[in-house]
Amino acid sequence: DALKHLQEAFGSKENNNVFDMDPTKLFVRELQKNIKSEDYYKVVVATPDQGAILKGNNLAAHFGGLRAFGEKKRNIIVVSASLEVPEHSIVVFRDDMFDTGGTTKKSLDNAYANAEEIYLCFTHPFLSGGGGYNVFEIARHEKIKGIYFLTTI
């Protein structure tokens, strides 16, 4: 019964492996509570590295917005032209894992000066804070309007 509930929530009735299910629909459902449909055109889905691009694309498809990608080298975000966002954007940052917070913090500091609002979506919340940052420090950023985690750990 629990597997059936997860399959319905993730939109995957044929997949029996919970770790292969795409949580995009769960994130979209929560984001739609905060982002008005008339503002979908402002949405920029940002991912910090190539590993999250597919998940970012799946999320962006629900909002019809832009996509921004970064390049991560040893936890340093290389800000490229594709990671810049237009003024007054609603940025949805999508990554697999939040561990030390370094990737998220660098992305916010370097790339999202033009964002009007920022929402963070993570699959795995390790929350170790070992990189000198923690989720509470990042949550205090004035533009953060929501942080969404799945309870996979």
PDB file of C-alpha atoms in Angstrom:
ATOM      1  CA  ASP A   1       0.000   0.000   0.000  1.00  0.00           C
ATOM      2  CA  ALA A   2       2.865   2.401   0.793  1.00  0.00           C
ATOM      3  CA  LEU A   3       4.536   1.658  -2.561  1.00  0.00           C
ATOM      4  CA  LYS A   4       1.250   2.341  -4.376  1.00  0.00           C
ATOM      5  CA  HIS A   5       0.974   5.713  -2.604  1.00  0.00           C
ATOM      6  CA  LEU A   6       4.557   6.632  -3.597  1.00  0.00           C
ATOM      7  CA  GLN A   7       3.976   5.526  -7.183  1.00  0.00           C
ATOM      8  CA  GLU A   8       0.911   7.769  -7.398  1.00  0.00           C
ATOM      9  CA  ALA A   9       2.701  10.722  -5.779  1.00  0.00           C
ATOM     10  CA  PHE A  10       5.655  10.395  -8.146  1.00  0.00           C
ATOM     11  CA  GLY A  11       3.469   9.672 -11.184  1.00  0.00           C
ATOM     12  CA  SER A  12       5.153   6.324 -11.795  1.00  0.00           C
ATOM     13  CA  LYS A  13       2.887   3.292 -11.522  1.00  0.00           C
ATOM     14  CA  GLU A  14       5.367   0.936 -13.212  1.00  0.00           C
ATOM     15  CA  ASN A  15       8.451   1.769 -11.177  1.00  0.00           C
ATOM     16  CA  ASN A  16       9.007  -0.247  -7.994  1.00  0.00           C
ATOM     17  CA  ASN A  17      12.318   1.415  -7.089  1.00  0.00           C
ATOM     18  CA  VAL A  18      11.616   4.514  -4.985  1.00  0.00           C
ATOM     19  CA  PHE A  19      15.115   5.898  -5.647  1.00  0.00           C
ATOM     20  CA  ASP A  20      14.522   5.972  -9.422  1.00  0.00           C
ATOM     21  CA  MET A  21      11.279   7.932  -9.170  1.00  0.00           C
ATOM     22  CA  ASP A  22      11.388  11.561 -10.282  1.00  0.00           C
ATOM     23  CA  PRO A  23      10.184  13.919  -7.526  1.00  0.00           C
ATOM     24  CA  THR A  24       9.408  16.721 -10.001  1.00  0.00           C
ATOM     25  CA  LYS A  25       5.631  16.472  -9.533  1.00  0.00           C
ATOM     26  CA  LEU A  26       5.983  16.793  -5.770  1.00  0.00           C
ATOM     27  CA  PHE A  27       8.131  19.914  -6.116  1.00  0.00           C
ATOM     28  CA  VAL A  28       5.766  21.407  -8.730  1.00  0.00           C
ATOM     29  CA  ARG A  29       2.769  20.855  -6.464  1.00  0.00           C
ATOM     30  CA  GLU A  30       4.470  22.756  -3.624  1.00  0.00           C
ATOM     31  CA  LEU A  31       5.866  25.524  -5.849  1.00  0.00           C
ATOM     32  CA  GLN A  32       2.455  26.154  -7.407  1.00  0.00           C
ATOM     33  CA  LYS A  33       1.162  27.064  -3.948  1.00  0.00           C
ATOM     34  CA  ASN A  34       3.576  30.022  -3.920  1.00  0.00           C
ATOM     35  CA  ILE A  35       4.136  31.022  -7.533  1.00  0.00           C
ATOM     36  CA  LYS A  36       1.102  32.546  -9.241  1.00  0.00           C
ATOM     37  CA  SER A  37       0.294  31.137 -12.669  1.00  0.00           C
ATOM     38  CA  GLU A  38       0.480  34.622 -14.195  1.00  0.00           C
ATOM     39  CA  ASP A  39       4.126  34.768 -13.025  1.00  0.00           C
ATOM     40  CA  TYR A  40       5.218  31.470 -14.623  1.00  0.00           C
ATOM     41  CA  TYR A  41       6.903  33.408 -17.427  1.00  0.00           C
ATOM     42  CA  LYS A  42       9.336  34.829 -14.829  1.00  0.00           C
ATOM     43  CA  VAL A  43      10.466  31.396 -13.635  1.00  0.00           C
ATOM     44  CA  VAL A  44      14.099  30.468 -14.246  1.00  0.00           C
ATOM     45  CA  VAL A  45      15.012  26.944 -13.182  1.00  0.00           C
ATOM     46  CA  ALA A  46      18.688  26.879 -12.240  1.00  0.00           C
ATOM     47  CA  THR A  47      20.925  23.882 -11.687  1.00  0.00           C
ATOM     48  CA  PRO A  48      24.514  24.096 -10.439  1.00  0.00           C
ATOM     49  CA  ASP A  49      26.019  21.366 -12.602  1.00  0.00           C
ATOM     50  CA  GLN A  50      25.422  18.943 -15.445  1.00  0.00           C
ATOM     51  CA  GLY A  51      24.244  16.209 -13.097  1.00  0.00           C
ATOM     52  CA  ALA A  52      21.075  18.139 -12.299  1.00  0.00           C
ATOM     53  CA  ILE A  53      20.255  19.360 -15.812  1.00  0.00           C
ATOM     54  CA  LEU A  54      17.682  16.644 -16.581  1.00  0.00           C
ATOM     55  CA  LYS A  55      15.897  17.245 -13.283  1.00  0.00           C
ATOM     56  CA  GLY A  56      15.997  20.989 -13.935  1.00  0.00           C
ATOM     57  CA  ASN A  57      14.552  20.506 -17.413  1.00  0.00           C
ATOM     58  CA  ASN A  58      11.730  18.354 -16.028  1.00  0.00           C
ATOM     59  CA  LEU A  59      10.890  21.048 -13.496  1.00  0.00           C
ATOM     60  CA  ALA A  60      11.127  23.908 -16.016  1.00  0.00           C
ATOM     61  CA  ALA A  61       8.733  22.116 -18.376  1.00  0.00           C
ATOM     62  CA  HIS A  62       5.932  22.640 -15.845  1.00  0.00           C
ATOM     63  CA  PHE A  63       6.453  26.404 -15.757  1.00  0.00           C
ATOM     64  CA  GLY A  64       7.510  27.097 -19.341  1.00  0.00           C
ATOM     65  CA  GLY A  65      10.303  29.277 -18.033  1.00  0.00           C
ATOM     66  CA  LEU A  66      13.958  29.696 -18.783  1.00  0.00           C
ATOM     67  CA  ARG A  67      16.753  27.402 -17.703  1.00  0.00           C
ATOM     68  CA  ALA A  68      20.103  28.404 -16.259  1.00  0.00           C
ATOM     69  CA  PHE A  69      23.034  26.061 -15.816  1.00  0.00           C
ATOM     70  CA  GLY A  70      26.262  26.365 -13.943  1.00  0.00           C
ATOM     71  CA  GLU A  71      29.447  24.390 -13.972  1.00  0.00           C
ATOM     72  CA  LYS A  72      30.753  23.016 -10.704  1.00  0.00           C
ATOM     73  CA  LYS A  73      34.414  22.186 -10.270  1.00  0.00           C
ATOM     74  CA  ARG A  74      35.344  20.912  -6.809  1.00  0.00           C
ATOM     75  CA  ASN A  75      32.464  22.776  -5.198  1.00  0.00           C
ATOM     76  CA  ILE A  76      33.267  26.048  -6.959  1.00  0.00           C
ATOM     77  CA  ILE A  77      30.494  27.406  -9.138  1.00  0.00           C
ATOM     78  CA  VAL A  78      31.855  28.768 -12.394  1.00  0.00           C
ATOM     79  CA  VAL A  79      29.384  31.452 -13.342  1.00  0.00           C
ATOM     80  CA  SER A  80      28.799  31.330 -17.041  1.00  0.00           C
ATOM     81  CA  ALA A  81      26.621  33.519 -19.226  1.00  0.00           C
ATOM     82  CA  SER A  82      23.975  30.798 -19.182  1.00  0.00           C
ATOM     83  CA  LEU A  83      23.709  31.085 -15.382  1.00  0.00           C
ATOM     84  CA  GLU A  84      22.800  34.761 -15.406  1.00  0.00           C
ATOM     85  CA  VAL A  85      19.122  35.476 -14.868  1.00  0.00           C
ATOM     86  CA  PRO A  86      17.032  38.433 -16.022  1.00  0.00           C
ATOM     87  CA  GLU A  87      15.913  41.080 -13.542  1.00  0.00           C
ATOM     88  CA  HIS A  88      12.795  40.299 -11.498  1.00  0.00           C
ATOM     89  CA  SER A  89      13.084  36.564 -12.169  1.00  0.00           C
ATOM     90  CA  ILE A  90      11.656  33.894  -9.927  1.00  0.00           C
ATOM     91  CA  VAL A  91      14.530  31.461  -9.533  1.00  0.00           C
ATOM     92  CA  VAL A  92      13.889  27.817  -8.710  1.00  0.00           C
ATOM     93  CA  PHE A  93      17.215  26.242  -7.762  1.00  0.00           C
ATOM     94  CA  ARG A  94      17.148  22.455  -8.241  1.00  0.00           C
ATOM     95  CA  ASP A  95      19.861  20.105  -7.026  1.00  0.00           C
ATOM     96  CA  ASP A  96      20.018  16.505  -5.874  1.00  0.00           C
ATOM     97  CA  MET A  97      21.630  17.044  -2.524  1.00  0.00           C
ATOM     98  CA  PHE A  98      22.099  19.659   0.162  1.00  0.00           C
ATOM     99  CA  ASP A  99      25.086  18.636   2.260  1.00  0.00           C
ATOM    100  CA  THR A 100      27.446  21.428   3.298  1.00  0.00           C
ATOM    101  CA  GLY A 101      25.508  24.226   1.583  1.00  0.00           C
ATOM    102  CA  GLY A 102      28.568  25.449  -0.314  1.00  0.00           C
ATOM    103  CA  THR A 103      27.154  24.911  -3.799  1.00  0.00           C
ATOM    104  CA  THR A 104      23.870  26.596  -2.919  1.00  0.00           C
ATOM    105  CA  LYS A 105      25.538  29.539  -1.169  1.00  0.00           C
ATOM    106  CA  LYS A 106      27.963  30.160  -4.048  1.00  0.00           C
ATOM    107  CA  SER A 107      25.126  29.949  -6.560  1.00  0.00           C
ATOM    108  CA  LEU A 108      23.051  32.473  -4.637  1.00  0.00           C
ATOM    109  CA  ASP A 109      25.982  34.844  -4.130  1.00  0.00           C
ATOM    110  CA  ASN A 110      27.313  34.677  -7.678  1.00  0.00           C
ATOM    111  CA  ALA A 111      24.346  34.268  -9.950  1.00  0.00           C
ATOM    112  CA  TYR A 112      21.064  35.492  -8.533  1.00  0.00           C
ATOM    113  CA  ALA A 113      21.503  39.205  -7.907  1.00  0.00           C
ATOM    114  CA  ASN A 114      18.601  39.882 -10.266  1.00  0.00           C
ATOM    115  CA  ALA A 115      16.193  37.394  -8.706  1.00  0.00           C
ATOM    116  CA  GLU A 116      12.976  38.694  -7.209  1.00  0.00           C
ATOM    117  CA  GLU A 117      12.263  35.447  -5.369  1.00  0.00           C
ATOM    118  CA  ILE A 118      14.221  32.223  -4.879  1.00  0.00           C
ATOM    119  CA  TYR A 119      12.923  28.726  -4.140  1.00  0.00           C
ATOM    120  CA  LEU A 120      15.244  25.812  -3.378  1.00  0.00           C
ATOM    121  CA  CYS A 121      14.398  22.176  -4.204  1.00  0.00           C
ATOM    122  CA  PHE A 122      16.560  19.260  -3.011  1.00  0.00           C
ATOM    123  CA  THR A 123      16.057  15.508  -3.131  1.00  0.00           C
ATOM    124  CA  HIS A 124      18.468  14.474  -0.366  1.00  0.00           C
ATOM    125  CA  PRO A 125      18.828  16.664   2.751  1.00  0.00           C
ATOM    126  CA  PHE A 126      22.117  15.657   4.401  1.00  0.00           C
ATOM    127  CA  LEU A 127      22.376  19.094   6.087  1.00  0.00           C
ATOM    128  CA  SER A 128      25.867  18.517   7.472  1.00  0.00           C
ATOM    129  CA  GLY A 129      26.867  22.173   7.281  1.00  0.00           C
ATOM    130  CA  GLY A 130      30.486  21.064   7.068  1.00  0.00           C
ATOM    131  CA  GLY A 131      31.375  23.683   4.471  1.00  0.00           C
ATOM    132  CA  GLY A 132      30.818  26.546   6.859  1.00  0.00           C
ATOM    133  CA  TYR A 133      27.195  27.084   5.801  1.00  0.00           C
ATOM    134  CA  ASN A 134      23.981  25.552   6.975  1.00  0.00           C
ATOM    135  CA  VAL A 135      20.427  25.531   5.752  1.00  0.00           C
ATOM    136  CA  PHE A 136      19.362  28.053   8.399  1.00  0.00           C
ATOM    137  CA  GLU A 137      21.980  30.590   7.317  1.00  0.00           C
ATOM    138  CA  ILE A 138      20.972  30.186   3.674  1.00  0.00           C
ATOM    139  CA  ALA A 139      17.269  30.413   4.571  1.00  0.00           C
ATOM    140  CA  ARG A 140      17.887  33.873   6.041  1.00  0.00           C
ATOM    141  CA  HIS A 141      18.771  35.209   2.590  1.00  0.00           C
ATOM    142  CA  GLU A 142      16.142  37.892   1.977  1.00  0.00           C
ATOM    143  CA  LYS A 143      15.069  36.481  -1.388  1.00  0.00           C
ATOM    144  CA  ILE A 144      14.534  32.880  -0.246  1.00  0.00           C
ATOM    145  CA  LYS A 145      10.786  32.283  -0.186  1.00  0.00           C
ATOM    146  CA  GLY A 146      10.744  28.488   0.141  1.00  0.00           C
ATOM    147  CA  ILE A 147      12.990  25.485   0.681  1.00  0.00           C
ATOM    148  CA  TYR A 148      11.712  22.039  -0.286  1.00  0.00           C
ATOM    149  CA  PHE A 149      13.338  18.731   0.695  1.00  0.00           C
ATOM    150  CA  LEU A 150      12.229  15.154   0.315  1.00  0.00           C
ATOM    151  CA  THR A 151      12.775  12.928   3.313  1.00  0.00           C
ATOM    152  CA  THR A 152      14.968  10.370   1.554  1.00  0.00           C
ATOM    153  CA  ILE A 153      17.675  10.059   4.185  1.00  0.00           C
TER     154      ILE A 153
END
